Amino acid sequence: MRVLCNICTNSIDDKIFCMQPVLRIVGGGLAGSEAAWQAAERGIHVQLYEMRPAKQTEAHHTEFLGELVCSNSLGSKLKSNGTGLLYQEMELLNSIICRVADRTCVPAGAALAVDRQLFARELTNTLSNHPNIEIIRQEISVIPSGLTIIATGPLTSSSLAKSLQAFHGESNLFFFDAIAPLIAEDSIDHSLTFRGSRYGKGNSPNGDYLNCPMTREQYYRFVEELVKAKQIPLKSFEGEIQTGVDAGPGHFFEGCLPVEEIARRGLNALAFGPLRPVGLRKMVEGTPPYAVVQLRQDNLHNTIYNMVGFQTNLIFPEQQRIFRLIPGLEKAEFVHYGQMHRNTFLFAPTLINQRLQARNRKDLFFAGQLIGIEGYLGNAASGLVAGINAARFLHNEQLVEFPTSTMVGALCHYVSHADRDFFQPMKANFGILAPIIPKIREKQERKAALAERSINEMKMFKGLL
Ligand SMILES: Cc1cc2nc3c(=O)[nH]c(=O)nc-3n(C[C@H](O)[C@H](O)[C@H](O)COP(=O)(O)OP(=O)(O)OC[C@H]3O[C@@H](n4cnc5c(N)ncnc54)[C@H](O)[C@@H]3O)c2cc1C
């Protein structure tokens, strides 16, 4: 079928081969959306291919670009945190993900959390209305020819994954990730919970989180039930890609462990982990809680809360039975149960250079979780780099490497240089920044110095773009 390209009105073949110089971006998630915006803002004609809603992934539910599949938090806003620093760098670079997140945020202490529906809808509208962006709802099954960015994320469709595998000549890595449950606000017993943010951080005078305090007895009973609860067999989520390295049941990404897996690591593992009662004790009268489950507002209407750190693979009736043991959640209505999903990424260091350009095909770029970046903002940041460099490629300008003293640059450096034996998805953190020499011993002082250097360098670097 031959149709006209919506932007340049040239004749195109199956909407894949437009005759104008065009940048094709495959995947309209966090990375693909940011890449499209950055390139379009530089005058590039962008065709953004997204397979939803015709073909959904195991975790997405809507047709919106940039849908957040699990937590509604994009991470900390504070410069003293790796994600917070990344956020500030990205704001300097005109990030559309940061801009839309700011417009749709909900109260969440020091974190940048958004109303997920509003966020994704607003992002979709903004990109749809950009004169240089054409959104094409179509699954891409083979790597397109011509200037392309692949940003199809951890749930890349199986046909494209096979094409990527053939191109890369390496096995896909393969592991599992998990989603936390969502609860209806009006089903929470507020007489048993209290409001508060750890260490008083946040915007609301009373604290941004709903906290469910547990006594020692309640906590032990909860853990006892949790560790023996029935789980969904992982086999049913393995998907169609069987050729890659299947890390197998029991192999999880440490940053997103299911709550039952943490519980199995020790009776007090949760009380020292996501349920730690620290920073909240002053807000409770009488005996301090032994553990605290935190609930974070998930939408602007304040009707839905998510269970912080409660990614899980329990079968749904077990989630209902066991999570209702938590004080305040005895009658909890689950708007969405926790789930586990396939999560695919490529071994990036042999695939791409620091400009996120394929090592063996100069007009092909990669971005997002597919290349082993973790976290919503980190993935958007990689889209930003790929979008800028793809635009420069088309303008015949020299491609840029962001300095490794910035969080954006450090992430790109990690995914293009990490050691084969230790390659795991990496989120923004101070450990990947080029160190300051001589080393500052005090941790907070060191972080402050690294953050200041990073922002200053990004301001200077921005002048070169
Ligand atoms: C179950 C689960 C839970 C997660 N929870 C969190 C969390 O709480 N916090 C966090 O920071 N990160 C989380 N992640 C990681 C999260 O996916 C990334 O942080 C982020 O969404 C990745 O951005 P991306 O743009 O690379 O991929 P995505 O946001 O997934 O976007 C990729 C897009 O490509 C589309 N696509 C796929 N294949 C094709 C194709 N062949 N043709 C056209 N379109 C295609 C998909 O439909 C999708 O819209 C989770 C991941 C999973 C799988």
Tab-separated table of N, CA, C and O and ligand atoms in Angstrom, residues 25-33 49-52 55-57 59-60 64-74 136 138-142 151-161 177-180 256 311 339-343 367-371 373-380 382 427, ligand 1:
chain	number	residue	atom	x	y	z
A	25	ILE	N	11.866	6.504	14.820
A	25	ILE	CA	12.087	6.073	16.204
A	25	ILE	C	11.104	4.947	16.481
A	25	ILE	O	9.903	5.090	16.242
A	26	VAL	N	11.624	3.833	16.941
A	26	VAL	CA	10.747	2.683	17.213
A	26	VAL	C	10.567	2.583	18.724
A	26	VAL	O	11.531	2.376	19.463
A	27	GLY	N	9.320	2.728	19.191
A	27	GLY	CA	9.011	2.661	20.617
A	27	GLY	C	8.693	4.026	21.178
A	27	GLY	O	9.538	4.911	21.205
A	28	GLY	N	7.451	4.194	21.615
A	28	GLY	CA	7.009	5.492	22.164
A	28	GLY	C	6.912	5.453	23.677
A	28	GLY	O	5.919	5.867	24.265
A	29	GLY	N	7.953	4.926	24.332
A	29	GLY	CA	8.002	4.943	25.797
A	29	GLY	C	8.718	6.186	26.275
A	29	GLY	O	8.732	7.223	25.594
A	30	LEU	N	9.350	6.081	27.447
A	30	LEU	CA	10.051	7.243	28.009
A	30	LEU	C	11.204	7.663	27.101
A	30	LEU	O	11.390	8.836	26.813
A	31	ALA	N	11.987	6.684	26.660
A	31	ALA	CA	13.173	6.995	25.854
A	31	ALA	C	12.781	7.481	24.461
A	31	ALA	O	13.279	8.513	23.989
A	32	GLY	N	11.878	6.755	23.791
A	32	GLY	CA	11.487	7.117	22.425
A	32	GLY	C	10.805	8.478	22.372
A	32	GLY	O	11.035	9.268	21.437
A	33	SER	N	9.982	8.769	23.371
A	33	SER	CA	9.266	10.055	23.381
A	33	SER	C	10.246	11.211	23.536
A	33	SER	O	10.145	12.236	22.854
A	49	TYR	N	7.203	5.324	15.825
A	49	TYR	CA	6.398	4.104	15.700
A	49	TYR	C	6.097	3.519	17.067
A	49	TYR	O	7.013	3.241	17.843
A	50	GLU	N	4.829	3.356	17.353
A	50	GLU	CA	4.419	2.729	18.615
A	50	GLU	C	3.395	1.648	18.284
A	50	GLU	O	2.418	1.909	17.602
A	51	MET	N	3.619	0.440	18.805
A	51	MET	CA	2.732	-0.674	18.423
A	51	MET	C	1.412	-0.684	19.193
A	51	MET	O	0.443	-1.311	18.767
A	52	ARG	N	1.380	-0.008	20.362
A	52	ARG	CA	0.117	0.046	21.090
A	52	ARG	C	-0.826	1.053	20.429
A	52	ARG	O	-0.339	1.998	19.809
A	55	LYS	N	-1.188	-3.647	19.478
A	55	LYS	CA	-0.501	-4.744	20.158
A	55	LYS	C	0.004	-4.230	21.506
A	55	LYS	O	0.828	-3.320	21.553
A	56	GLN	N	-0.494	-4.787	22.588
A	56	GLN	CA	-0.086	-4.345	23.920
A	56	GLN	C	1.095	-5.180	24.412
A	56	GLN	O	1.330	-6.283	23.921
A	57	THR	N	1.845	-4.649	25.366
A	57	THR	CA	2.855	-5.460	26.041
A	57	THR	C	2.169	-6.138	27.239
A	57	THR	O	0.996	-5.877	27.506
A	59	ALA	N	2.702	-5.415	30.252
A	59	ALA	CA	2.578	-4.491	31.383
A	59	ALA	C	1.824	-3.203	31.052
A	59	ALA	O	1.285	-2.566	31.945
A	60	HIS	N	1.796	-2.793	29.768
A	60	HIS	CA	1.100	-1.543	29.417
A	60	HIS	C	-0.401	-1.802	29.302
A	60	HIS	O	-0.829	-2.898	28.961
A	64	PHE	N	-1.339	5.393	25.398
A	64	PHE	CA	-0.559	6.626	25.558
A	64	PHE	C	0.941	6.389	25.456
A	64	PHE	O	1.456	5.363	25.884
A	65	LEU	N	1.617	7.399	24.933
A	65	LEU	CA	3.081	7.377	24.906
A	65	LEU	C	3.581	7.614	26.335
A	65	LEU	O	2.920	8.299	27.122
A	66	GLY	N	4.717	7.046	26.663
A	66	GLY	CA	5.314	7.282	27.985
A	66	GLY	C	4.486	6.742	29.129
A	66	GLY	O	4.530	7.286	30.237
A	67	GLU	N	3.745	5.677	28.898
A	67	GLU	CA	2.967	5.086	30.003
A	67	GLU	C	3.923	4.532	31.061
A	67	GLU	O	4.870	3.820	30.748
A	68	LEU	N	3.654	4.872	32.324
A	68	LEU	CA	4.484	4.355	33.422
A	68	LEU	C	3.880	3.029	33.861
A	68	LEU	O	2.730	3.000	34.311
A	69	VAL	N	4.641	1.952	33.756
A	69	VAL	CA	4.023	0.646	33.952
A	69	VAL	C	3.976	0.202	35.408
A	69	VAL	O	3.247	-0.723	35.748
A	70	CYS	N	4.736	0.835	36.275
A	70	CYS	CA	4.719	0.360	37.670
A	70	CYS	C	4.564	1.548	38.598
A	70	CYS	O	3.496	2.115	38.711
A	71	SER	N	5.614	1.951	39.266
A	71	SER	CA	5.527	3.057	40.211
A	71	SER	C	5.147	4.338	39.461
A	71	SER	O	5.448	4.491	38.281
A	72	ASN	N	4.479	5.278	40.170
A	72	ASN	CA	4.201	6.572	39.546
A	72	ASN	C	5.263	7.594	39.932
A	72	ASN	O	5.108	8.782	39.691
A	73	SER	N	6.344	7.108	40.562
A	73	SER	CA	7.416	8.032	40.970
A	73	SER	C	8.579	7.984	39.991
A	73	SER	O	9.056	6.909	39.630
A	74	LEU	N	9.032	9.175	39.585
A	74	LEU	CA	10.201	9.253	38.711
A	74	LEU	C	11.484	9.376	39.528
A	74	LEU	O	12.550	9.574	38.990
A	136	ILE	N	3.028	6.982	14.394
A	136	ILE	CA	2.481	5.903	13.572
A	136	ILE	C	2.260	4.687	14.465
A	136	ILE	O	3.204	4.186	15.092
A	138	GLN	N	2.080	1.297	14.792
A	138	GLN	CA	2.431	0.093	14.035
A	138	GLN	C	3.583	-0.634	14.703
A	138	GLN	O	4.536	-0.011	15.175
A	139	GLU	N	3.496	-1.954	14.751
A	139	GLU	CA	4.615	-2.738	15.268
A	139	GLU	C	5.691	-2.829	14.188
A	139	GLU	O	5.390	-3.059	13.016
A	140	ILE	N	6.930	-2.634	14.570
A	140	ILE	CA	8.055	-2.802	13.642
A	140	ILE	C	8.707	-4.147	13.974
A	140	ILE	O	9.084	-4.394	15.121
A	141	SER	N	8.839	-4.986	12.961
A	141	SER	CA	9.313	-6.350	13.226
A	141	SER	C	10.780	-6.558	12.889
A	141	SER	O	11.400	-7.506	13.377
A	142	VAL	N	11.309	-5.709	12.005
A	142	VAL	CA	12.738	-5.810	11.692
A	142	VAL	C	13.355	-4.417	11.828
A	142	VAL	O	12.659	-3.410	11.645
A	151	ALA	N	14.067	2.069	20.552
A	151	ALA	CA	13.820	2.359	21.979
A	151	ALA	C	12.584	1.576	22.417
A	151	ALA	O	11.626	2.150	22.929
A	152	THR	N	12.632	0.282	22.214
A	152	THR	CA	11.434	-0.530	22.426
A	152	THR	C	11.347	-1.126	23.826
A	152	THR	O	10.402	-1.857	24.122
A	153	GLY	N	12.311	-0.810	24.675
A	153	GLY	CA	12.158	-1.097	26.093
A	153	GLY	C	12.264	-2.550	26.494
A	153	GLY	O	12.580	-3.430	25.685
A	154	PRO	N	11.977	-2.802	27.773
A	154	PRO	CA	12.167	-4.145	28.330
A	154	PRO	C	11.159	-5.161	27.796
A	154	PRO	O	11.342	-6.360	27.972
A	155	LEU	N	10.077	-4.665	27.178
A	155	LEU	CA	9.050	-5.574	26.672
A	155	LEU	C	8.972	-5.480	25.143
A	155	LEU	O	7.894	-5.551	24.554
A	156	THR	N	10.127	-5.342	24.527
A	156	THR	CA	10.248	-5.330	23.062
A	156	THR	C	9.485	-6.518	22.483
A	156	THR	O	9.602	-7.637	22.990
A	157	SER	N	8.741	-6.273	21.400
A	157	SER	CA	7.952	-7.376	20.837
A	157	SER	C	8.902	-8.465	20.331
A	157	SER	O	10.046	-8.203	19.969
A	158	SER	N	8.417	-9.686	20.338
A	158	SER	CA	9.323	-10.827	20.109
A	158	SER	C	9.936	-10.817	18.711
A	158	SER	O	11.104	-11.168	18.541
A	159	SER	N	9.155	-10.358	17.690
A	159	SER	CA	9.722	-10.383	16.340
A	159	SER	C	10.895	-9.401	16.228
A	159	SER	O	11.957	-9.729	15.681
A	160	LEU	N	10.720	-8.202	16.788
A	160	LEU	CA	11.821	-7.239	16.733
A	160	LEU	C	12.995	-7.733	17.592
A	160	LEU	O	14.159	-7.556	17.226
A	161	ALA	N	12.683	-8.354	18.717
A	161	ALA	CA	13.761	-8.869	19.582
A	161	ALA	C	14.619	-9.877	18.812
A	161	ALA	O	15.844	-9.885	18.948
A	177	ASP	N	11.050	-8.686	36.294
A	177	ASP	CA	10.830	-7.480	37.062
A	177	ASP	C	9.385	-7.521	37.588
A	177	ASP	O	8.594	-8.315	37.119
A	178	ALA	N	9.053	-6.657	38.530
A	178	ALA	CA	7.737	-6.805	39.167
A	178	ALA	C	7.019	-5.474	39.384
A	178	ALA	O	7.649	-4.431	39.486
A	179	ILE	N	5.684	-5.539	39.466
A	179	ILE	CA	4.822	-4.355	39.618
A	179	ILE	C	4.129	-4.387	40.990
A	179	ILE	O	3.681	-5.442	41.421
A	180	ALA	N	4.010	-3.235	41.646
A	180	ALA	CA	3.350	-3.161	42.959
A	180	ALA	C	1.838	-2.974	42.815
A	180	ALA	O	1.372	-2.392	41.831
A	256	CYS	N	14.619	-4.137	42.032
A	256	CYS	CA	13.162	-4.253	41.934
A	256	CYS	C	12.736	-5.642	42.411
A	256	CYS	O	12.015	-6.344	41.729
A	311	GLN	N	6.444	-4.611	44.945
A	311	GLN	CA	6.373	-5.406	43.720
A	311	GLN	C	6.207	-6.863	44.129
A	311	GLN	O	6.853	-7.317	45.071
A	339	GLN	N	2.217	-7.692	39.713
A	339	GLN	CA	2.486	-8.725	38.693
A	339	GLN	C	3.963	-8.786	38.338
A	339	GLN	O	4.681	-7.815	38.547
A	340	MET	N	4.357	-9.889	37.739
A	340	MET	CA	5.735	-9.998	37.261
A	340	MET	C	5.791	-10.115	35.747
A	340	MET	O	4.880	-10.643	35.137
A	341	HIS	N	6.868	-9.604	35.196
A	341	HIS	CA	6.961	-9.595	33.726
A	341	HIS	C	8.349	-9.903	33.222
A	341	HIS	O	9.341	-9.669	33.902
A	342	ARG	N	8.360	-10.349	31.995
A	342	ARG	CA	9.622	-10.490	31.261
A	342	ARG	C	10.285	-9.113	31.140
A	342	ARG	O	9.606	-8.108	31.024
A	343	ASN	N	11.562	-9.075	31.172
A	343	ASN	CA	12.275	-7.810	31.059
A	343	ASN	C	13.562	-8.090	30.289
A	343	ASN	O	14.456	-8.750	30.786
A	367	ALA	N	18.344	3.420	22.584
A	367	ALA	CA	18.086	4.149	23.832
A	367	ALA	C	17.148	3.343	24.717
A	367	ALA	O	16.432	2.464	24.251
A	368	GLY	N	17.169	3.683	26.012
A	368	GLY	CA	16.200	3.117	26.936
A	368	GLY	C	16.658	1.862	27.644
A	368	GLY	O	17.817	1.475	27.606
A	369	GLN	N	15.698	1.221	28.236
A	369	GLN	CA	15.983	0.035	29.053
A	369	GLN	C	16.571	-1.110	28.234
A	369	GLN	O	17.285	-1.957	28.753
A	370	LEU	N	16.286	-1.103	26.961
A	370	LEU	CA	16.806	-2.152	26.082
A	370	LEU	C	18.332	-2.206	26.116
A	370	LEU	O	18.927	-3.258	25.886
A	371	ILE	N	18.980	-1.082	26.385
A	371	ILE	CA	20.455	-1.089	26.440
A	371	ILE	C	20.951	-1.125	27.884
A	371	ILE	O	22.120	-0.840	28.155
A	373	ILE	N	19.683	0.532	30.750
A	373	ILE	CA	19.549	1.672	31.670
A	373	ILE	C	18.303	1.418	32.508
A	373	ILE	O	17.297	0.932	32.003
A	374	GLU	N	18.376	1.727	33.780
A	374	GLU	CA	17.276	1.442	34.691
A	374	GLU	C	16.676	2.755	35.179
A	374	GLU	O	17.396	3.744	35.363
A	375	GLY	N	15.368	2.758	35.374
A	375	GLY	CA	14.710	3.946	35.931
A	375	GLY	C	14.099	4.805	34.838
A	375	GLY	O	14.681	4.980	33.774
A	376	TYR	N	12.916	5.337	35.129
A	376	TYR	CA	12.197	6.135	34.136
A	376	TYR	C	13.051	7.287	33.606
A	376	TYR	O	13.161	7.502	32.407
A	377	LEU	N	13.637	8.061	34.543
A	377	LEU	CA	14.377	9.255	34.099
A	377	LEU	C	15.656	8.891	33.356
A	377	LEU	O	16.022	9.532	32.374
A	378	GLY	N	16.337	7.850	33.825
A	378	GLY	CA	17.565	7.412	33.150
A	378	GLY	C	17.257	7.014	31.714
A	378	GLY	O	18.009	7.341	30.781
A	379	ASN	N	16.145	6.329	31.536
A	379	ASN	CA	15.770	5.909	30.188
A	379	ASN	C	15.433	7.111	29.311
A	379	ASN	O	15.828	7.176	28.143
A	380	ALA	N	14.721	8.066	29.906
A	380	ALA	CA	14.416	9.293	29.149
A	380	ALA	C	15.721	10.011	28.782
A	380	ALA	O	15.873	10.521	27.666
A	382	SER	N	18.620	8.751	28.169
A	382	SER	CA	19.294	8.098	27.039
A	382	SER	C	18.577	8.435	25.730
A	382	SER	O	19.210	8.600	24.682
A	427	LYS	N	20.973	2.352	37.222
A	427	LYS	CA	20.226	3.599	37.324
A	427	LYS	C	21.171	4.737	37.715
A	427	LYS	O	22.317	4.480	38.099
B	1	LIG	C1	6.972	-4.845	34.916
B	1	LIG	C2	7.866	-3.686	34.941
B	1	LIG	C3	7.869	-2.803	36.013
B	1	LIG	C4	8.719	-1.702	36.031
B	1	LIG	N1	8.685	-0.812	37.074
B	1	LIG	C5	9.473	0.294	37.068
B	1	LIG	C6	9.407	1.289	38.104
B	1	LIG	O1	8.630	1.168	39.020
B	1	LIG	N2	10.231	2.358	38.035
B	1	LIG	C7	11.105	2.532	37.019
B	1	LIG	O2	11.817	3.532	36.997
B	1	LIG	N3	11.178	1.621	36.014
B	1	LIG	C8	10.391	0.513	36.030
B	1	LIG	N4	10.464	-0.421	35.030
B	1	LIG	C9	11.422	-0.214	34.002
B	1	LIG	C10	10.715	0.652	32.968
B	1	LIG	O3	10.204	-0.135	31.963
B	1	LIG	C11	11.637	1.681	32.431
B	1	LIG	O4	12.152	2.483	33.458
B	1	LIG	C12	11.049	2.556	31.338
B	1	LIG	O5	9.689	2.416	31.083
B	1	LIG	C13	11.793	2.132	30.139
B	1	LIG	O6	11.632	3.091	29.168
B	1	LIG	P1	11.789	2.663	27.669
B	1	LIG	O7	11.412	3.847	26.870
B	1	LIG	O8	13.104	2.048	27.457
B	1	LIG	O9	10.717	1.496	27.466
B	1	LIG	P2	9.123	1.581	27.540
B	1	LIG	O10	8.710	2.704	28.407
B	1	LIG	O11	8.654	0.218	27.869
B	1	LIG	O12	8.715	1.936	26.038
B	1	LIG	C14	8.937	1.061	24.974
B	1	LIG	C15	7.779	1.208	24.001
B	1	LIG	O13	8.071	0.467	22.818
B	1	LIG	C16	6.886	-0.163	22.347
B	1	LIG	N5	7.294	-1.298	21.518
B	1	LIG	C17	7.861	-2.468	21.895
B	1	LIG	N6	8.156	-3.217	20.820
B	1	LIG	C18	7.773	-2.512	19.724
B	1	LIG	C19	7.824	-2.750	18.310
B	1	LIG	N7	8.349	-3.866	17.821
B	1	LIG	N8	7.325	-1.823	17.464
B	1	LIG	C20	6.784	-0.653	17.962
B	1	LIG	N9	6.702	-0.380	19.285
B	1	LIG	C21	7.212	-1.292	20.158
B	1	LIG	C22	6.164	-0.527	23.629
B	1	LIG	O14	4.794	-0.674	23.411
B	1	LIG	C23	6.483	0.660	24.534
B	1	LIG	O15	5.508	1.664	24.448
B	1	LIG	C24	9.615	-1.509	34.969
B	1	LIG	C25	9.616	-2.400	33.893
B	1	LIG	C26	8.747	-3.471	33.872
B	1	LIG	C27	8.757	-4.411	32.703
